[in-house]
Every structure is written in C-alpha cells, then in structure tokens.
PDB file of C-alpha atoms in Angstrom:
ATOM      1  CA  MET A  88     150.384 181.572 164.559  1.00 55.00           C
ATOM      2  CA  SER A  89     152.746 179.229 162.713  1.00 52.00           C
ATOM      3  CA  ALA A  90     151.970 180.403 159.171  1.00 64.00           C
ATOM      4  CA  ASP A  91     152.887 183.802 157.776  1.00 90.00           C
ATOM      5  CA  VAL A  92     150.001 186.269 158.198  1.00 95.00           C
ATOM      6  CA  ALA A  93     150.572 187.782 154.744  1.00 96.00           C
ATOM      7  CA  ASP A  94     150.360 184.340 153.118  1.00 96.00           C
ATOM      8  CA  LEU A  95     147.234 183.475 155.077  1.00 98.00           C
ATOM      9  CA  LYS A  96     145.614 186.768 154.130  1.00 98.00           C
ATOM     10  CA  ARG A  97     146.468 186.210 150.466  1.00 98.00           C
ATOM     11  CA  ASN A  98     144.991 182.706 150.542  1.00 98.00           C
ATOM     12  CA  ALA A  99     141.840 183.941 152.291  1.00 98.00           C
ATOM     13  CA  GLU A 100     141.328 186.652 149.683  1.00 98.00           C
ATOM     14  CA  THR A 101     141.887 184.108 146.917  1.00 98.00           C
ATOM     15  CA  LEU A 102     139.324 181.755 148.449  1.00 98.00           C
ATOM     16  CA  ARG A 103     136.790 184.569 148.745  1.00 98.00           C
ATOM     17  CA  ASP A 104     137.341 185.613 145.139  1.00 98.00           C
ATOM     18  CA  LEU A 105     136.719 182.021 144.024  1.00 98.00           C
ATOM     19  CA  HIS A 106     133.139 182.387 145.273  1.00 97.00           C
ATOM     20  CA  ARG A 107     132.541 185.297 142.886  1.00 94.00           C
ATOM     21  CA  GLY A 108     133.637 183.836 139.554  1.00 88.00           C
ATOM     22  CA  GLU A 109     132.958 180.459 137.984  1.00 92.00           C
ATOM     23  CA  MET A 110     131.190 177.984 140.249  1.00 97.00           C
ATOM     24  CA  LEU A 111     133.664 176.724 142.866  1.00 98.00           C
ATOM     25  CA  VAL A 112     133.651 172.918 142.967  1.00 98.00           C
ATOM     26  CA  LEU A 113     135.111 171.327 146.101  1.00 98.00           C
ATOM     27  CA  PRO A 114     135.547 167.524 146.175  1.00 97.00           C
ATOM     28  CA  ASN A 115     135.920 167.187 149.952  1.00 98.00           C
ATOM     29  CA  VAL A 116     139.007 165.460 151.356  1.00 98.00           C
ATOM     30  CA  TRP A 117     139.918 163.691 154.577  1.00 98.00           C
ATOM     31  CA  ASP A 118     143.709 163.411 154.703  1.00 98.00           C
ATOM     32  CA  ALA A 119     146.924 164.639 153.111  1.00 98.00           C
ATOM     33  CA  ALA A 120     146.844 162.033 150.333  1.00 98.00           C
ATOM     34  CA  SER A 121     143.296 162.854 149.218  1.00 98.00           C
ATOM     35  CA  ALA A 122     144.106 166.575 149.431  1.00 98.00           C
ATOM     36  CA  LYS A 123     147.046 166.104 147.073  1.00 98.00           C
ATOM     37  CA  VAL A 124     144.848 164.206 144.615  1.00 98.00           C
ATOM     38  CA  VAL A 125     142.357 167.082 144.497  1.00 98.00           C
ATOM     39  CA  ALA A 126     144.994 169.826 144.233  1.00 98.00           C
ATOM     40  CA  GLU A 127     146.957 167.965 141.571  1.00 98.00           C
ATOM     41  CA  ALA A 128     143.745 167.555 139.551  1.00 98.00           C
ATOM     42  CA  GLY A 129     143.681 171.339 139.239  1.00 98.00           C
ATOM     43  CA  PHE A 130     141.049 172.361 141.778  1.00 98.00           C
ATOM     44  CA  PRO A 131     141.892 175.852 143.087  1.00 98.00           C
ATOM     45  CA  ALA A 132     140.986 175.161 146.713  1.00 98.00           C
ATOM     46  CA  VAL A 133     140.639 172.200 149.056  1.00 98.00           C
ATOM     47  CA  ALA A 134     137.849 171.583 151.581  1.00 98.00           C
ATOM     48  CA  THR A 135     137.732 168.983 154.330  1.00 98.00           C
ATOM     49  CA  ALA A 136     134.667 166.927 155.296  1.00 98.00           C
ATOM     50  CA  SER A 137     134.122 166.479 159.027  1.00 98.00           C
ATOM     51  CA  ALA A 138     132.122 163.276 158.573  1.00 98.00           C
ATOM     52  CA  ALA A 139     134.951 161.706 156.577  1.00 98.00           C
ATOM     53  CA  ILE A 140     137.694 162.817 158.968  1.00 98.00           C
ATOM     54  CA  SER A 141     135.688 161.681 162.000  1.00 98.00           C
ATOM     55  CA  ALA A 142     135.130 158.276 160.420  1.00 98.00           C
ATOM     56  CA  MET A 143     138.802 157.989 159.472  1.00 97.00           C
ATOM     57  CA  LEU A 144     139.716 158.716 163.090  1.00 98.00           C
ATOM     58  CA  GLY A 145     137.208 156.186 164.406  1.00 98.00           C
ATOM     59  CA  HIS A 146     134.628 158.598 165.801  1.00 98.00           C
ATOM     60  CA  PRO A 147     131.018 159.485 164.925  1.00 96.00           C
ATOM     61  CA  ASP A 148     130.202 162.676 163.037  1.00 95.00           C
ATOM     62  CA  GLY A 149     128.611 165.621 164.797  1.00 96.00           C
ATOM     63  CA  GLU A 150     131.525 166.656 167.013  1.00 97.00           C
ATOM     64  CA  GLY A 151     131.991 163.083 168.170  1.00 97.00           C
ATOM     65  CA  ALA A 152     135.753 163.333 167.639  1.00 98.00           C
ATOM     66  CA  PRO A 153     138.024 165.405 169.908  1.00 98.00           C
ATOM     67  CA  TRP A 154     138.696 168.760 168.290  1.00 98.00           C
ATOM     68  CA  GLN A 155     142.435 168.212 168.762  1.00 98.00           C
ATOM     69  CA  GLU A 156     142.322 165.188 166.470  1.00 98.00           C
ATOM     70  CA  MET A 157     140.120 166.969 163.926  1.00 98.00           C
ATOM     71  CA  PHE A 158     142.403 169.993 163.761  1.00 98.00           C
ATOM     72  CA  ALA A 159     145.523 167.836 163.579  1.00 98.00           C
ATOM     73  CA  ALA A 160     144.078 166.016 160.564  1.00 98.00           C
ATOM     74  CA  ALA A 161     143.027 169.282 158.914  1.00 98.00           C
ATOM     75  CA  GLY A 162     146.498 170.673 159.536  1.00 98.00           C
ATOM     76  CA  ARG A 163     148.054 167.791 157.648  1.00 98.00           C
ATOM     77  CA  VAL A 164     145.718 168.575 154.760  1.00 98.00           C
ATOM     78  CA  ALA A 165     146.775 172.235 154.743  1.00 98.00           C
ATOM     79  CA  ARG A 166     150.473 171.364 154.839  1.00 98.00           C
ATOM     80  CA  ALA A 167     150.104 168.943 151.933  1.00 98.00           C
ATOM     81  CA  VAL A 168     148.889 171.508 149.380  1.00 98.00           C
ATOM     82  CA  SER A 169     149.662 175.036 148.252  1.00 97.00           C
ATOM     83  CA  VAL A 170     146.083 176.074 147.469  1.00 98.00           C
ATOM     84  CA  PRO A 171     143.717 177.664 150.014  1.00 98.00           C
ATOM     85  CA  VAL A 172     142.179 175.222 152.487  1.00 98.00           C
ATOM     86  CA  THR A 173     138.790 175.542 154.148  1.00 98.00           C
ATOM     87  CA  VAL A 174     137.967 173.338 157.129  1.00 98.00           C
ATOM     88  CA  ASP A 175     134.658 171.821 158.125  1.00 98.00           C
ATOM     89  CA  ALA A 176     134.750 172.978 161.753  1.00 98.00           C
ATOM     90  CA  GLU A 177     131.281 171.593 162.540  1.00 98.00           C
ATOM     91  CA  ALA A 178     129.657 173.836 165.190  1.00 98.00           C
ATOM     92  CA  GLY A 179     132.942 175.220 166.477  1.00 98.00           C
ATOM     93  CA  TYR A 180     133.560 172.634 169.219  1.00 97.00           C
ATOM     94  CA  GLY A 181     132.377 174.999 171.939  1.00 96.00           C
ATOM     95  CA  MET A 182     135.304 177.339 171.340  1.00 97.00           C
ATOM     96  CA  GLN A 183     135.190 181.066 171.843  1.00 97.00           C
ATOM     97  CA  PRO A 184     135.449 182.910 168.499  1.00 98.00           C
ATOM     98  CA  ARG A 185     139.044 184.101 168.909  1.00 98.00           C
ATOM     99  CA  GLU A 186     140.224 180.653 169.956  1.00 98.00           C
ATOM    100  CA  LEU A 187     138.532 179.101 166.916  1.00 98.00           C
ATOM    101  CA  VAL A 188     140.084 181.652 164.563  1.00 98.00           C
ATOM    102  CA  ASP A 189     143.530 181.261 166.095  1.00 98.00           C
ATOM    103  CA  ARG A 190     143.425 177.476 165.855  1.00 98.00           C
ATOM    104  CA  LEU A 191     142.303 177.602 162.217  1.00 98.00           C
ATOM    105  CA  LEU A 192     145.107 179.986 161.330  1.00 98.00           C
ATOM    106  CA  ASP A 193     147.622 177.941 163.313  1.00 98.00           C
ATOM    107  CA  ILE A 194     147.012 174.960 161.014  1.00 98.00           C
ATOM    108  CA  GLY A 195     147.059 177.106 157.880  1.00 98.00           C
ATOM    109  CA  ALA A 196     143.318 177.135 157.135  1.00 98.00           C
ATOM    110  CA  VAL A 197     141.718 180.278 155.701  1.00 98.00           C
ATOM    111  CA  GLY A 198     138.082 179.207 155.591  1.00 98.00           C
ATOM    112  CA  CYS A 199     135.611 177.223 157.657  1.00 98.00           C
ATOM    113  CA  ASN A 200     132.160 175.686 157.635  1.00 98.00           C
ATOM    114  CA  LEU A 201     130.206 176.580 160.763  1.00 98.00           C
ATOM    115  CA  GLU A 202     126.856 174.874 161.241  1.00 98.00           C
ATOM    116  CA  ASP A 203     123.867 175.927 163.323  1.00 98.00           C
ATOM    117  CA  THR A 204     123.100 172.506 164.792  1.00 97.00           C
ATOM    118  CA  ASP A 205     123.409 172.345 168.570  1.00 95.00           C
ATOM    119  CA  HIS A 206     125.093 168.985 169.137  1.00 93.00           C
ATOM    120  CA  ARG A 207     124.155 169.000 172.807  1.00 89.00           C
ATOM    121  CA  THR A 208     120.428 168.957 172.074  1.00 88.00           C
ATOM    122  CA  GLY A 209     120.361 167.685 168.488  1.00 86.00           C
ATOM    123  CA  GLY A 210     118.200 170.605 167.357  1.00 92.00           C
ATOM    124  CA  LEU A 211     119.117 173.960 165.855  1.00 97.00           C
ATOM    125  CA  ARG A 212     120.625 176.870 167.726  1.00 97.00           C
ATOM    126  CA  GLU A 213     118.492 179.956 168.205  1.00 97.00           C
ATOM    127  CA  PRO A 214     119.238 181.895 164.994  1.00 98.00           C
ATOM    128  CA  GLY A 215     119.880 185.273 166.604  1.00 98.00           C
ATOM    129  CA  GLU A 216     122.312 183.742 169.060  1.00 98.00           C
ATOM    130  CA  HIS A 217     124.104 181.880 166.296  1.00 98.00           C
ATOM    131  CA  ALA A 218     124.256 185.005 164.137  1.00 98.00           C
ATOM    132  CA  GLN A 219     125.914 186.891 166.985  1.00 98.00           C
ATOM    133  CA  TRP A 220     128.459 184.088 167.365  1.00 98.00           C
ATOM    134  CA  LEU A 221     129.224 184.264 163.650  1.00 98.00           C
ATOM    135  CA  ALA A 222     129.615 188.037 163.936  1.00 98.00           C
ATOM    136  CA  ASP A 223     132.093 187.482 166.752  1.00 98.00           C
ATOM    137  CA  VAL A 224     134.032 185.007 164.608  1.00 98.00           C
ATOM    138  CA  ARG A 225     134.145 187.605 161.827  1.00 98.00           C
ATOM    139  CA  SER A 226     135.370 190.221 164.282  1.00 98.00           C
ATOM    140  CA  ALA A 227     138.027 187.858 165.643  1.00 98.00           C
ATOM    141  CA  ALA A 228     139.259 187.139 162.125  1.00 98.00           C
ATOM    142  CA  SER A 229     139.509 190.858 161.417  1.00 98.00           C
ATOM    143  CA  ASP A 230     141.478 191.355 164.631  1.00 98.00           C
ATOM    144  CA  ALA A 231     143.822 188.550 163.558  1.00 97.00           C
ATOM    145  CA  GLY A 232     144.409 190.283 160.222  1.00 97.00           C
ATOM    146  CA  VAL A 233     143.131 187.405 158.079  1.00 98.00           C
ATOM    147  CA  PRO A 234     139.672 187.629 156.431  1.00 97.00           C
ATOM    148  CA  ILE A 235     138.730 183.992 156.995  1.00 98.00           C
ATOM    149  CA  VAL A 236     135.977 182.853 154.619  1.00 98.00           C
ATOM    150  CA  ILE A 237     132.954 181.799 156.662  1.00 98.00           C
ATOM    151  CA  ASN A 238     130.608 179.284 155.053  1.00 98.00           C
ATOM    152  CA  ALA A 239     127.584 179.418 157.349  1.00 98.00           C
ATOM    153  CA  ARG A 240     125.733 176.128 157.224  1.00 98.00           C
ATOM    154  CA  VAL A 241     121.968 176.252 157.643  1.00 98.00           C
ATOM    155  CA  ASP A 242     120.694 172.881 158.842  1.00 98.00           C
ATOM    156  CA  ALA A 243     116.961 173.537 158.485  1.00 97.00           C
ATOM    157  CA  PHE A 244     116.595 170.902 155.734  1.00 96.00           C
ATOM    158  CA  LEU A 245     118.110 168.095 157.805  1.00 95.00           C
ATOM    159  CA  PRO A 246     115.602 165.569 159.225  1.00 90.00           C
ATOM    160  CA  GLY A 247     116.766 166.185 162.807  1.00 88.00           C
ATOM    161  CA  SER A 248     116.290 169.940 162.621  1.00 93.00           C
ATOM    162  CA  GLY A 249     112.776 169.845 163.997  1.00 92.00           C
ATOM    163  CA  ILE A 250     111.621 172.211 161.233  1.00 95.00           C
ATOM    164  CA  PRO A 251     108.436 171.016 159.454  1.00 95.00           C
ATOM    165  CA  GLU A 252     109.083 170.251 155.812  1.00 94.00           C
ATOM    166  CA  SER A 253     106.643 172.918 154.652  1.00 95.00           C
ATOM    167  CA  GLU A 254     108.563 175.598 156.572  1.00 97.00           C
ATOM    168  CA  ARG A 255     112.133 174.649 155.713  1.00 97.00           C
ATOM    169  CA  VAL A 256     112.671 176.985 152.775  1.00 98.00           C
ATOM    170  CA  ALA A 257     111.356 180.006 154.669  1.00 98.00           C
ATOM    171  CA  GLU A 258     113.403 179.101 157.738  1.00 98.00           C
ATOM    172  CA  ALA A 259     116.545 178.620 155.669  1.00 98.00           C
ATOM    173  CA  VAL A 260     116.052 182.056 154.100  1.00 98.00           C
ATOM    174  CA  ARG A 261     115.398 183.652 157.494  1.00 98.00           C
ATOM    175  CA  ARG A 262     118.502 182.131 159.029  1.00 98.00           C
ATOM    176  CA  GLY A 263     120.567 182.764 155.912  1.00 98.00           C
ATOM    177  CA  ARG A 264     119.780 186.471 156.006  1.00 98.00           C
ATOM    178  CA  LEU A 265     120.783 186.706 159.654  1.00 98.00           C
ATOM    179  CA  TYR A 266     124.046 184.870 159.034  1.00 98.00           C
ATOM    180  CA  ARG A 267     124.775 186.934 155.927  1.00 98.00           C
ATOM    181  CA  ASP A 268     124.248 190.152 157.853  1.00 98.00           C
ATOM    182  CA  ALA A 269     126.489 188.824 160.628  1.00 98.00           C
ATOM    183  CA  GLY A 270     129.397 188.602 158.183  1.00 98.00           C
ATOM    184  CA  ALA A 271     129.185 185.168 156.585  1.00 98.00           C
ATOM    185  CA  ASP A 272     130.643 184.979 153.072  1.00 98.00           C
ATOM    186  CA  CYS A 273     128.553 182.056 151.852  1.00 98.00           C
ATOM    187  CA  ILE A 274     125.378 180.327 153.043  1.00 98.00           C
ATOM    188  CA  TYR A 275     125.173 176.552 152.961  1.00 98.00           C
ATOM    189  CA  PRO A 276     121.642 175.071 153.127  1.00 98.00           C
ATOM    190  CA  ILE A 277     122.803 171.486 153.449  1.00 97.00           C
ATOM    191  CA  GLY A 278     120.486 168.699 152.411  1.00 94.00           C
ATOM    192  CA  VAL A 279     118.485 170.572 149.766  1.00 94.00           C
ATOM    193  CA  ARG A 280     117.372 168.155 147.063  1.00 90.00           C
ATOM    194  CA  ASP A 281     114.641 170.219 145.459  1.00 92.00           C
ATOM    195  CA  ARG A 282     115.402 172.489 142.520  1.00 95.00           C
ATOM    196  CA  SER A 283     112.859 175.135 143.462  1.00 96.00           C
ATOM    197  CA  ALA A 284     114.069 175.222 147.078  1.00 97.00           C
ATOM    198  CA  ILE A 285     117.692 175.935 146.214  1.00 97.00           C
ATOM    199  CA  ALA A 286     116.600 178.457 143.557  1.00 97.00           C
ATOM    200  CA  THR A 287     114.547 180.322 146.161  1.00 98.00           C
ATOM    201  CA  VAL A 288     117.416 180.398 148.638  1.00 98.00           C
ATOM    202  CA  VAL A 289     119.812 181.716 145.990  1.00 98.00           C
ATOM    203  CA  ALA A 290     117.372 184.411 144.867  1.00 98.00           C
ATOM    204  CA  GLU A 291     116.360 185.540 148.347  1.00 98.00           C
ATOM    205  CA  LEU A 292     119.813 185.750 149.916  1.00 97.00           C
ATOM    206  CA  ALA A 293     121.787 187.609 147.217  1.00 94.00           C
ATOM    207  CA  ILE A 294     125.021 186.100 148.547  1.00 97.00           C
ATOM    208  CA  PRO A 295     127.087 183.106 147.389  1.00 98.00           C
ATOM    209  CA  VAL A 296     125.265 179.861 148.188  1.00 98.00           C
ATOM    210  CA  ASN A 297     126.833 176.428 148.693  1.00 98.00           C
ATOM    211  CA  GLY A 298     124.910 173.508 147.200  1.00 97.00           C
ATOM    212  CA  ASN A 299     125.427 169.757 147.133  1.00 94.00           C
ATOM    213  CA  SER A 300     125.771 167.838 143.890  1.00 90.00           C
ATOM    214  CA  SER A 301     123.553 164.764 143.840  1.00 85.00           C
ATOM    215  CA  GLU A 302     121.458 162.620 141.565  1.00 82.00           C
ATOM    216  CA  HIS A 303     118.752 165.232 142.021  1.00 82.00           C
ATOM    217  CA  LEU A 304     120.927 168.290 141.390  1.00 92.00           C
ATOM    218  CA  ASP A 305     123.900 167.811 139.089  1.00 94.00           C
ATOM    219  CA  LEU A 306     126.613 170.403 138.518  1.00 96.00           C
ATOM    220  CA  ARG A 307     125.006 171.776 135.371  1.00 95.00           C
ATOM    221  CA  THR A 308     121.696 172.313 137.138  1.00 96.00           C
ATOM    222  CA  LEU A 309     123.326 173.940 140.154  1.00 97.00           C
ATOM    223  CA  ARG A 310     125.259 176.278 137.888  1.00 97.00           C
ATOM    224  CA  GLU A 311     122.064 177.251 136.043  1.00 96.00           C
ATOM    225  CA  LEU A 312     120.405 177.999 139.384  1.00 96.00           C
ATOM    226  CA  GLY A 313     123.182 180.391 140.370  1.00 97.00           C
ATOM    227  CA  VAL A 314     124.863 178.259 143.024  1.00 98.00           C
ATOM    228  CA  ALA A 315     128.349 179.647 143.682  1.00 98.00           C
ATOM    229  CA  ARG A 316     129.966 176.716 145.489  1.00 98.00           C
ATOM    230  CA  VAL A 317     129.422 172.969 145.409  1.00 98.00           C
ATOM    231  CA  SER A 318     130.663 170.429 147.936  1.00 96.00           C
ATOM    232  CA  TYR A 319     130.337 166.688 148.337  1.00 96.00           C
ATOM    233  CA  GLY A 320     130.761 165.979 152.037  1.00 96.00           C
ATOM    234  CA  PRO A 321     131.961 162.427 152.752  1.00 97.00           C
ATOM    235  CA  ARG A 322     130.888 161.026 149.353  1.00 96.00           C
ATOM    236  CA  PHE A 323     134.361 160.410 147.954  1.00 97.00           C
ATOM    237  CA  TYR A 324     135.619 158.979 151.234  1.00 98.00           C
ATOM    238  CA  ARG A 325     132.773 156.471 151.200  1.00 98.00           C
ATOM    239  CA  GLU A 326     133.364 155.657 147.551  1.00 97.00           C
ATOM    240  CA  ALA A 327     137.045 155.054 148.296  1.00 97.00           C
ATOM    241  CA  LEU A 328     136.124 152.629 151.080  1.00 98.00           C
ATOM    242  CA  ALA A 329     133.605 150.916 148.810  1.00 98.00           C
ATOM    243  CA  GLY A 330     136.336 150.457 146.203  1.00 98.00           C
ATOM    244  CA  LEU A 331     138.657 149.014 148.828  1.00 97.00           C
ATOM    245  CA  LYS A 332     135.946 146.657 150.049  1.00 97.00           C
ATOM    246  CA  ALA A 333     135.205 145.404 146.539  1.00 97.00           C
ATOM    247  CA  ALA A 334     138.909 144.871 145.842  1.00 97.00           C
ATOM    248  CA  VAL A 335     139.716 142.972 149.037  1.00 97.00           C
ATOM    249  CA  GLN A 336     136.645 140.777 148.730  1.00 96.00           C
ATOM    250  CA  GLU A 337     138.144 139.392 145.554  1.00 95.00           C
ATOM    251  CA  LEU A 338     141.246 138.265 147.422  1.00 96.00           C
ATOM    252  CA  PRO A 339     141.525 134.843 149.086  1.00 91.00           C
ATOM    253  CA  ALA A 340     141.015 135.168 152.841  1.00 81.00           C
TER     254      ALA A 340
END
C-alpha cells in the first residue's frame, strides 16, 4: 500500500461523514486536470466516472477497458487532489474482494461504486450473491484498516436490466436492502427519472441514497426528497468534448 494507512482512514471517514450532512454533490471527473478543477471549485470530494475514463482511454464502458488502465487513470486523479477520492470501479473487474480493496488503496482511493450488472451476460447479478460479495469487500476493507465507502449501485432501472418497468421500484428496494445489510454505505439506483420512484427508494432504505441530477430531477428537488449524494456520470466529459467540437469547427480546416 503506497499511501499512509492513517491518511487513507482519515479520508475514508471524511467521505463517509459527507454523506450524513448537507447533500454531497459530485461532478464526476476523468483525469487529473478535471479533478483539479472540481477540487479547486471547493467540492469536498472527487468522484470518477467509468464511462468518461473508458471513453478517454478509447474503450467502451461496461468493463470494456483493461482494469490496469482504469486504475492507473484513477490513481492520477487521486494524486492530483488532497480531498477524498471515490472511484467508479464498475462491477469490480472480476477481482476477489481483498484484491479490489488493495488496488483501490494502492492508488489512494477511499471509496468506490460497485454495480450489480453482470457484464458477461448483460443482465443483473443474483442479488444474494452480489450482497455476499459486497459483504466480503466490506470485510476486506476492515482487515486492511481503512473503512472504504461503498456506493452500491442498483441497476434495476436501466433498460438492459431485464426488470419490467412496473417492478423496478420494488426490485431496487429489495436489492438496496440486501446491499445495505451487507455493509454498503450508500445505495445508488442509477437511471431513476421519476420523482416518486426516488422518494420511495429513499424512504424504504433508510440509508444515504445517490441520485442523478437531470432535467427531470434538479438539485433542489433531490435535496427536498432526501437524496444524500448526487453524481453526474460522464455528463461533464461529454459537455467538454462538445465544447471542443464547437470550437474547432469554427477554425479553418
């Protein structure tokens, strides 16, 4: 472990505490430069976006990039800032829990997103099996002496989940409870666009919930609904590329 355990533990505790106060807003980053922009703007933590990093590296999202490249990029993010960093680790890249924890700590990360999509099949993992894996990650973090903040992503609302639309809220709550009881610190029902759906998840889980800001759910609305953490995924990466495209198209070829 390259970073000091005491510093990592302190950062992990800080990141966890940030989920319990004012709503934690995380404009997701993809490299050292974007991480510095976010930290210098005063945000108390930095989160990576796997889709943005994968695209930057020339690979598709959904564990399409080699984990070595993803972790190297996330490590550069962590070294660029002094605030806690949480990494979008997708579905864990097939790693055993202790290996995943060790590699996160090696790059200086103190939090991670872990999703329940099975990228081999395209569907969702069996929830009990995934909950046990999350419990093993929690146990591995405890053994390492750093209480890594686990943001357990529930993918029931995604179109490829195979969950009928009428059953998605109930399935998200069912999975969220299992992941909460397994030791997750926050539940992330990605893709929720409906106010009543996110309100139900927040009320039923009684644990910090990660929402997505969108045209349907702005920050004020999410705060009113009790959402504890808000992330943006690859939005700002795509907006940066759109700005670059618009600028270069004005230049003579």
